[in-house]
CSV table of C-alpha atoms in Angstrom, one decimal:
chain,number,residue,atom,x,y,z
A,27,MET,CA,58.9,57.0,32.6
A,28,GLY,CA,57.0,59.8,34.3
A,29,ALA,CA,55.7,63.1,32.9
A,30,PRO,CA,58.4,65.7,32.3
A,31,LEU,CA,59.0,68.2,35.1
A,32,ARG,CA,57.6,71.7,34.4
A,33,SER,CA,57.2,75.0,36.0
A,34,GLU,CA,54.0,76.2,37.6
A,35,PHE,CA,53.7,79.8,36.7
A,36,ARG,CA,51.1,81.9,38.5
A,37,GLY,CA,49.7,85.3,37.6
A,38,THR,CA,51.4,88.4,38.9
A,39,GLY,CA,48.5,90.7,39.6
A,40,ALA,CA,48.0,91.6,43.3
A,41,THR,CA,44.6,90.7,44.7
A,42,SER,CA,42.2,93.2,46.2
A,43,GLY,CA,43.1,94.3,49.7
A,44,THR,CA,46.8,93.4,49.5
A,45,CYS,CA,49.8,95.7,49.7
A,46,ALA,CA,50.1,98.0,46.7
A,47,ASP,CA,53.8,97.0,46.2
A,48,PRO,CA,54.0,93.4,47.5
A,49,VAL,CA,57.2,91.5,47.7
A,50,ARG,CA,57.3,89.3,44.5
A,51,VAL,CA,58.4,85.8,45.5
A,52,MET,CA,59.4,82.9,43.3
A,53,ILE,CA,60.0,79.4,44.6
A,54,VAL,CA,62.3,76.9,42.9
A,55,ASP,CA,62.4,73.6,44.6
A,56,ASP,CA,61.9,70.0,43.3
A,57,SER,CA,59.8,69.0,46.4
A,58,LEU,CA,56.1,69.6,45.9
A,59,THR,CA,55.7,69.6,49.7
A,60,VAL,CA,58.2,72.4,50.2
A,61,ARG,CA,56.7,74.4,47.4
A,62,THR,CA,53.2,74.0,48.8
A,63,VAL,CA,54.2,74.8,52.4
A,64,PHE,CA,56.2,77.9,51.4
A,65,SER,CA,53.4,79.1,49.1
A,66,ARG,CA,50.9,78.8,51.9
A,67,MET,CA,53.1,80.7,54.4
A,68,ILE,CA,53.7,83.5,51.9
A,69,GLN,CA,50.2,83.8,50.5
A,70,GLN,CA,48.8,84.5,54.0
A,71,GLU,CA,50.8,87.8,54.0
A,72,ASP,CA,49.2,90.9,52.6
A,73,ASP,CA,52.6,92.3,51.6
A,74,MET,CA,53.8,89.2,49.7
A,75,HIS,CA,52.8,87.6,46.4
A,76,ILE,CA,53.9,84.4,44.8
A,77,VAL,CA,54.6,85.2,41.2
A,78,ALA,CA,55.9,81.7,40.1
A,79,THR,CA,57.0,78.3,41.3
A,80,ALA,CA,59.2,75.8,39.5
A,81,ASN,CA,60.4,72.3,40.3
A,82,THR,CA,63.7,72.5,38.3
A,83,ALA,CA,66.3,75.1,37.9
A,84,GLU,CA,65.9,74.9,34.2
A,85,SER,CA,62.2,75.7,34.3
A,86,GLY,CA,62.8,78.4,36.9
A,87,LEU,CA,65.3,80.1,34.6
A,88,ALA,CA,62.8,79.9,31.7
A,89,GLU,CA,60.2,81.7,33.8
A,90,LEU,CA,62.5,84.2,35.4
A,91,ALA,CA,62.1,87.2,33.0
A,92,LYS,CA,58.3,86.7,32.9
A,93,ALA,CA,58.0,86.4,36.7
A,94,GLY,CA,60.3,89.3,37.7
A,95,PRO,CA,60.6,88.3,41.3
A,96,ASP,CA,62.1,90.5,44.0
A,97,VAL,CA,63.2,87.4,46.0
A,98,MET,CA,63.8,83.8,44.9
A,99,LEU,CA,63.8,80.9,47.2
A,100,LEU,CA,66.2,78.5,45.6
A,101,ASP,CA,66.9,74.8,46.5
A,102,LEU,CA,70.4,73.7,45.8
A,103,GLU,CA,69.8,69.9,45.5
A,104,MET,CA,67.6,69.3,42.5
A,105,PRO,CA,67.7,66.9,39.6
A,106,GLY,CA,69.3,68.3,36.4
A,107,MET,CA,71.1,71.6,36.7
A,108,GLY,CA,71.0,72.1,40.4
A,109,GLY,CA,70.7,75.4,42.3
A,110,LEU,CA,74.5,76.0,42.6
A,111,GLU,CA,75.0,75.6,38.8
A,112,ALA,CA,72.0,77.8,38.1
A,113,LEU,CA,72.9,80.6,40.5
A,114,PRO,CA,75.3,82.5,38.2
A,115,LYS,CA,72.8,82.2,35.4
A,116,ILE,CA,70.0,83.5,37.7
A,117,MET,CA,72.1,86.5,38.8
A,118,ALA,CA,73.1,87.3,35.2
A,119,ALA,CA,69.5,87.2,34.0
A,120,ALA,CA,68.0,89.0,36.9
A,121,PRO,CA,70.6,91.0,38.8
A,122,ASP,CA,68.0,92.8,41.0
A,123,THR,CA,66.5,89.5,42.3
A,124,LYS,CA,67.8,88.5,45.7
A,125,VAL,CA,68.3,84.8,46.1
A,126,LEU,CA,67.5,83.1,49.4
A,127,VAL,CA,69.1,79.7,49.4
A,128,ILE,CA,67.2,76.9,51.0
A,129,SER,CA,69.8,74.4,52.2
A,130,SER,CA,70.0,71.0,53.8
A,131,LEU,CA,71.7,70.3,57.2
A,132,THR,CA,74.2,67.9,55.7
A,133,ALA,CA,77.9,68.5,55.4
A,134,ASP,CA,77.6,68.5,51.6
A,135,GLY,CA,74.7,71.0,52.0
A,136,ALA,CA,76.8,73.3,54.1
A,137,GLU,CA,79.6,73.3,51.6
A,138,SER,CA,77.3,74.0,48.7
A,139,THR,CA,75.4,76.7,50.6
A,140,VAL,CA,78.6,78.6,51.6
A,141,LYS,CA,79.7,78.4,48.0
A,142,ALA,CA,76.4,79.8,46.9
A,143,LEU,CA,76.7,82.7,49.3
A,144,SER,CA,80.2,83.4,48.1
A,145,LEU,CA,78.9,83.5,44.5
A,146,GLY,CA,76.3,86.1,45.4
A,147,ALA,CA,73.2,84.4,47.0
A,148,ALA,CA,72.0,87.0,49.6
A,149,ASP,CA,71.1,84.7,52.5
A,150,THR,CA,70.5,81.1,53.5
A,151,MET,CA,67.7,79.3,55.3
A,152,LEU,CA,68.0,75.7,56.6
A,153,LYS,CA,65.4,73.3,55.2
A,154,PRO,CA,63.8,71.7,58.2
A,155,ARG,CA,63.2,68.0,58.6
A,156,PRO,CA,59.6,66.7,58.3
A,157,GLY,CA,57.5,68.5,60.9
A,158,GLY,CA,59.9,71.4,61.2
A,159,PHE,CA,57.8,73.9,59.3
A,160,ASP,CA,56.5,75.5,62.5
A,161,ASP,CA,55.5,79.1,63.4
A,162,GLU,CA,59.1,80.0,64.4
A,163,TYR,CA,60.4,78.8,61.0
A,164,ARG,CA,57.6,80.7,59.2
A,165,SER,CA,58.4,83.9,61.1
A,166,THR,CA,62.1,83.6,60.3
A,167,LEU,CA,61.4,82.9,56.6
A,168,LEU,CA,59.1,85.8,56.2
A,169,GLY,CA,61.5,88.1,58.1
A,170,LYS,CA,64.3,87.2,55.7
A,171,ILE,CA,62.1,87.8,52.6
A,172,ARG,CA,61.1,91.2,53.9
A,173,ALA,CA,64.7,92.1,54.7
A,174,LEU,CA,65.8,91.2,51.2
A,175,LYS,CA,63.1,93.4,49.7
A,176,GLY,CA,64.1,96.2,52.0
A,177,ARG,CA,61.0,96.1,54.3
A,178,ALA,CA,63.0,95.5,57.5
A,179,PRO,CA,64.9,97.9,59.8
A,180,GLY,CA,68.1,98.9,58.0
A,181,ALA,CA,66.6,99.3,54.5
A,182,PRO,CA,68.2,102.1,52.5
A,183,ASP,CA,65.2,104.5,52.6
A,184,THR,CA,66.9,107.8,53.4
A,185,ALA,CA,69.6,109.9,51.7
A,186,LEU,CA,73.2,109.2,52.5
A,187,ALA,CA,75.2,111.8,54.3
A,188,ALA,CA,77.4,113.6,51.9
A,189,THR,CA,80.3,113.9,54.4
A,190,THR,CA,82.9,111.3,55.3
A,191,ARG,CA,85.5,111.2,58.0
A,192,ARG,CA,89.2,111.5,57.6
A,193,SER,CA,91.3,108.4,58.1
A,194,GLY,CA,92.7,107.9,61.5
A,195,LYS,CA,95.8,106.2,62.9
A,196,SER,CA,97.8,104.0,60.5
A,197,PRO,CA,96.2,100.5,61.0
A,198,GLN,CA,98.0,97.5,62.4
A,199,VAL,CA,95.0,95.2,62.0
A,200,VAL,CA,91.9,95.0,59.8
A,201,ALA,CA,88.6,93.8,61.2
A,202,ILE,CA,85.6,93.0,59.1
A,203,GLY,CA,82.0,92.5,60.2
A,204,ALA,CA,79.3,91.1,57.9
A,205,SER,CA,75.9,89.4,57.8
A,206,THR,CA,73.3,89.0,55.1
A,207,GLY,CA,75.0,89.2,51.7
A,208,GLY,CA,78.3,89.6,53.4
A,209,ILE,CA,80.1,86.5,52.2
A,210,HIS,CA,80.0,87.6,48.6
A,211,ALA,CA,81.0,91.1,49.6
A,212,LEU,CA,83.9,89.7,51.7
A,213,ASN,CA,85.2,87.7,48.7
A,214,LEU,CA,85.1,90.8,46.5
A,215,PHE,CA,87.0,92.7,49.3
A,216,LEU,CA,89.7,90.0,49.8
A,217,GLU,CA,90.3,89.6,46.1
A,218,LYS,CA,91.7,93.1,46.1
A,219,VAL,CA,94.1,92.5,49.0
A,220,PRO,CA,97.6,91.9,47.6
A,221,ALA,CA,99.5,88.8,48.6
A,222,ASN,CA,102.2,90.9,50.3
A,223,PHE,CA,99.8,92.8,52.4
A,224,ASN,CA,100.7,91.5,55.8
A,225,LEU,CA,98.4,92.9,58.5
A,226,PRO,CA,96.2,90.3,60.4
A,227,ILE,CA,92.6,90.3,59.2
A,228,LEU,CA,89.8,89.4,61.7
A,229,VAL,CA,86.3,88.4,60.4
A,230,THR,CA,83.0,88.1,62.2
A,231,GLN,CA,80.4,86.8,59.8
A,232,HIS,CA,76.8,85.9,60.9
A,233,LEU,CA,76.3,82.3,59.7
A,234,PRO,CA,74.8,79.1,61.2
A,235,ALA,CA,77.5,77.6,63.4
A,236,SER,CA,77.7,74.4,61.5
A,237,PHE,CA,78.7,76.3,58.4
A,238,ILE,CA,81.6,78.3,59.9
A,239,PRO,CA,84.3,75.6,59.4
A,240,VAL,CA,83.4,75.4,55.7
A,241,PHE,CA,83.3,79.1,55.5
A,242,ALA,CA,86.8,79.3,56.9
A,243,GLN,CA,88.1,76.8,54.3
A,244,GLN,CA,86.5,78.8,51.5
A,245,VAL,CA,87.9,82.1,52.8
A,246,GLU,CA,91.4,80.5,52.9
A,247,THR,CA,91.1,79.4,49.3
A,248,ALA,CA,89.7,82.7,48.1
A,249,ALA,CA,92.2,84.9,50.0
A,250,GLY,CA,95.2,82.8,49.3
A,251,ARG,CA,96.3,83.0,53.0
A,252,ARG,CA,95.9,81.0,56.1
A,253,ALA,CA,92.5,81.2,57.8
A,254,VAL,CA,92.1,80.1,61.4
A,255,LEU,CA,89.0,79.7,63.6
A,256,ALA,CA,89.4,81.8,66.7
A,257,ASP,CA,89.8,80.1,70.0
A,258,GLU,CA,91.1,80.9,73.5
A,259,GLY,CA,94.8,81.9,73.6
A,260,ILE,CA,95.6,81.9,69.9
A,261,PRO,CA,98.3,84.6,69.2
A,262,VAL,CA,97.4,87.1,66.5
A,263,GLU,CA,100.0,86.8,63.7
A,264,ARG,CA,100.7,88.9,60.7
A,265,GLY,CA,99.4,87.7,57.3
A,266,VAL,CA,96.7,85.4,58.9
A,267,ILE,CA,92.9,85.6,58.7
A,268,TYR,CA,91.0,84.9,62.0
A,269,ILE,CA,87.4,84.0,61.9
A,270,ALA,CA,84.9,84.1,64.7
A,271,PRO,CA,83.4,80.6,65.5
A,272,GLY,CA,79.6,80.3,65.5
A,273,HIS,CA,79.3,79.7,69.3
A,274,GLY,CA,81.1,82.8,70.7
A,275,HIS,CA,82.3,86.3,70.2
A,276,MET,CA,85.9,86.7,69.0
A,277,VAL,CA,87.7,89.1,71.3
A,278,ILE,CA,91.3,90.3,71.5
A,279,ARG,CA,93.5,91.2,74.5
A,280,LYS,CA,97.1,91.9,75.4
A,281,SER,CA,98.9,89.1,77.2
A,282,GLY,CA,102.7,89.0,78.0
A,283,GLY,CA,103.6,91.6,75.5
A,284,ARG,CA,101.6,90.1,72.6
A,285,ARG,CA,98.0,90.1,71.4
A,286,VAL,CA,96.0,86.9,71.7
A,287,LEU,CA,92.4,85.9,70.8
A,288,GLY,CA,89.8,84.9,73.2
A,289,LEU,CA,86.1,83.9,73.2
A,290,ALA,CA,83.3,85.6,75.0
A,291,TYR,CA,79.7,84.5,75.4
A,292,HIS,CA,77.9,87.5,77.0
A,293,PRO,CA,74.6,88.8,75.5
A,294,VAL,CA,75.0,91.9,73.3
A,295,LYS,CA,72.4,94.5,72.3
A,296,SER,CA,72.1,93.2,68.8
A,297,GLY,CA,71.4,89.7,70.0
A,298,CYS,CA,73.9,88.3,67.6
A,299,MET,CA,76.2,85.3,68.3
A,300,PRO,CA,78.9,85.9,67.3
A,301,SER,CA,78.7,89.7,67.3
A,302,VAL,CA,80.9,92.3,65.6
A,303,ASP,CA,80.7,94.7,68.5
A,304,PRO,CA,83.0,92.8,71.0
A,305,MET,CA,85.5,92.3,68.2
A,306,PHE,CA,85.7,96.0,67.4
A,307,GLU,CA,85.6,97.1,71.0
A,308,THR,CA,88.4,94.9,72.2
A,309,LEU,CA,90.5,95.6,69.1
A,310,ALA,CA,90.2,99.4,69.8
A,311,GLU,CA,91.8,98.9,73.2
A,312,ALA,CA,94.3,96.2,72.4
A,313,TYR,CA,95.7,98.1,69.4
A,314,ASP,CA,95.3,101.6,70.9
A,315,GLY,CA,93.1,102.7,67.9
A,316,HIS,CA,95.4,101.4,65.2
A,317,VAL,CA,92.5,99.6,63.7
A,318,ALA,CA,90.7,99.7,60.3
A,319,GLY,CA,87.2,98.4,60.8
A,320,VAL,CA,85.0,97.4,57.8
A,321,LEU,CA,81.2,97.0,57.9
A,322,LEU,CA,79.8,95.0,55.0
A,323,SER,CA,76.3,94.0,54.0
A,324,GLY,CA,74.0,92.8,56.8
A,325,MET,CA,70.7,93.3,58.5
A,326,GLY,CA,70.5,95.1,61.8
A,327,ARG,CA,73.0,97.4,63.7
A,328,ASP,CA,75.6,94.9,64.9
A,329,GLY,CA,79.0,96.7,64.7
A,330,THR,CA,77.7,100.2,65.4
A,331,GLU,CA,78.7,100.4,69.0
A,332,GLY,CA,82.1,98.8,68.3
A,333,ALA,CA,82.7,101.2,65.4
A,334,HIS,CA,82.3,104.1,67.8
A,335,SER,CA,84.9,102.5,70.1
A,336,ILE,CA,87.3,102.3,67.2
A,337,LEU,CA,86.7,105.9,66.2
A,338,SER,CA,87.0,107.1,69.7
A,339,ALA,CA,90.4,105.5,70.0
A,340,GLY,CA,91.5,107.1,66.8
A,341,GLY,CA,90.9,104.3,64.3
A,342,THR,CA,89.1,104.3,61.0
A,343,ILE,CA,85.8,102.7,59.8
A,344,TYR,CA,84.8,101.9,56.2
A,345,ALA,CA,81.3,101.1,55.1
A,346,GLN,CA,79.8,99.2,52.1
A,347,SER,CA,77.6,101.4,49.9
A,348,ALA,CA,73.9,100.9,49.9
A,349,GLU,CA,73.4,100.0,46.3
A,350,THR,CA,75.9,97.1,46.5
A,351,CYS,CA,74.4,95.6,49.8
A,352,ALA,CA,71.9,92.8,49.9
A,353,VAL,CA,70.7,94.5,53.1
A,354,TRP,CA,72.0,98.0,53.9
A,355,GLY,CA,71.7,97.7,57.7
A,356,MET,CA,75.1,97.2,59.4
A,357,PRO,CA,76.9,99.9,57.4
A,358,ARG,CA,74.0,102.3,57.4
A,359,ALA,CA,74.3,104.2,60.7
A,360,ILE,CA,78.0,104.8,60.3
A,361,ALA,CA,77.5,105.9,56.7
A,362,GLU,CA,74.6,108.2,57.3
A,363,GLN,CA,76.3,109.9,60.2
A,364,GLY,CA,79.3,110.7,58.1
A,365,LEU,CA,81.6,108.6,60.3
A,366,ALA,CA,83.1,106.4,57.6
A,367,ALA,CA,86.3,107.3,55.8
A,368,ALA,CA,84.7,105.8,52.7
A,369,VAL,CA,81.4,104.4,51.6
A,370,LEU,CA,82.1,102.3,48.5
A,371,PRO,CA,81.6,98.9,46.9
A,372,PRO,CA,83.7,96.1,48.6
A,373,ALA,CA,86.5,96.0,46.1
A,374,GLU,CA,86.9,99.8,46.2
A,375,LEU,CA,86.8,99.8,50.0
A,376,ALA,CA,89.7,97.3,50.0
A,377,GLU,CA,91.7,99.6,47.6
A,378,LYS,CA,90.9,102.7,49.8
A,379,LEU,CA,91.9,100.9,53.0
A,380,ILE,CA,95.1,99.5,51.6
A,381,ALA,CA,96.1,103.0,50.3
A,382,SER,CA,95.8,104.3,53.9
A,383,THR,CA,98.4,101.8,55.4
A,384,GLY,CA,102.0,102.5,56.0
A,385,ALA,CA,105.1,100.6,55.1
A,386,ASP,CA,104.8,98.3,58.1
A,387,ALA,CA,101.7,96.7,56.5
A,388,TRP,CA,103.7,95.0,53.8
A,389,GLN,CA,106.1,92.1,53.7
């Protein structure tokens, strides 16, 4: 029998010449190779510092308070407790630590990863196969770590506008855009939507395409209503949730006196696929502004242009508050410009939106 697994705690003091406030990173993964590769990638950066590594979830939890990481890289498939079981304990012990899940490409990996994101993990990163730890992967990893610390564009570093906008036309549809940290926020939002609330709900969530079907299944379970992956020609029905697929933008148009979904593939300013902007823009036209748009946690500005389309048509936009976002990017511009009818945590946003609907929103 081999030696017991143990954590590998490293000192927390920044070395000479590094950033005065480096991102404190902890790595929890049972693979020595992965821990070593990630450590080398991160240690090359002046604004990042490895505060601890651990090869089991149990040892990671034991070191958590001492290490005080800003960002934890967490493997889900480990001997013993496993990352998914450990996640709620990590969040309870260190609520300010953002968890970046490192997931496999398998079907089981996708299901576990989406579950972790729904429980509050901030973001996910696919674990590459041998030889896949290249410069592109390194750049993506470091970008995600900086974003979770608040070093990327969209970080909440300015004061929030004190004003909010009045609610617009009574909504006939709800549209939600989300990215990093958005799955957990979406669950909190949907939990507050009563079963007899009958407006269609459209969701564009940035997520690897292979994870979208699993995401749709989990949304259906969490919301207690049918969730459908968008496709060409699907009619928009009351009481149903429609989810953008990973390979195209979800758009809406009028056809033969009814509203139907479609898919679009054109490049957008944000570079996202799928993007929130085409969903918002086409809804504004198809519903003549009777739209409630919601921007939840996410990096970047996807949704900003579409939100202006909804507002110009007389609709309403709601934004998640900075302190409850994993990354306050997508809701930020609307919130700071005073264009949101409310800037609140997800559950309170749902309550505020529902209070604004008329009698035709209910069964």
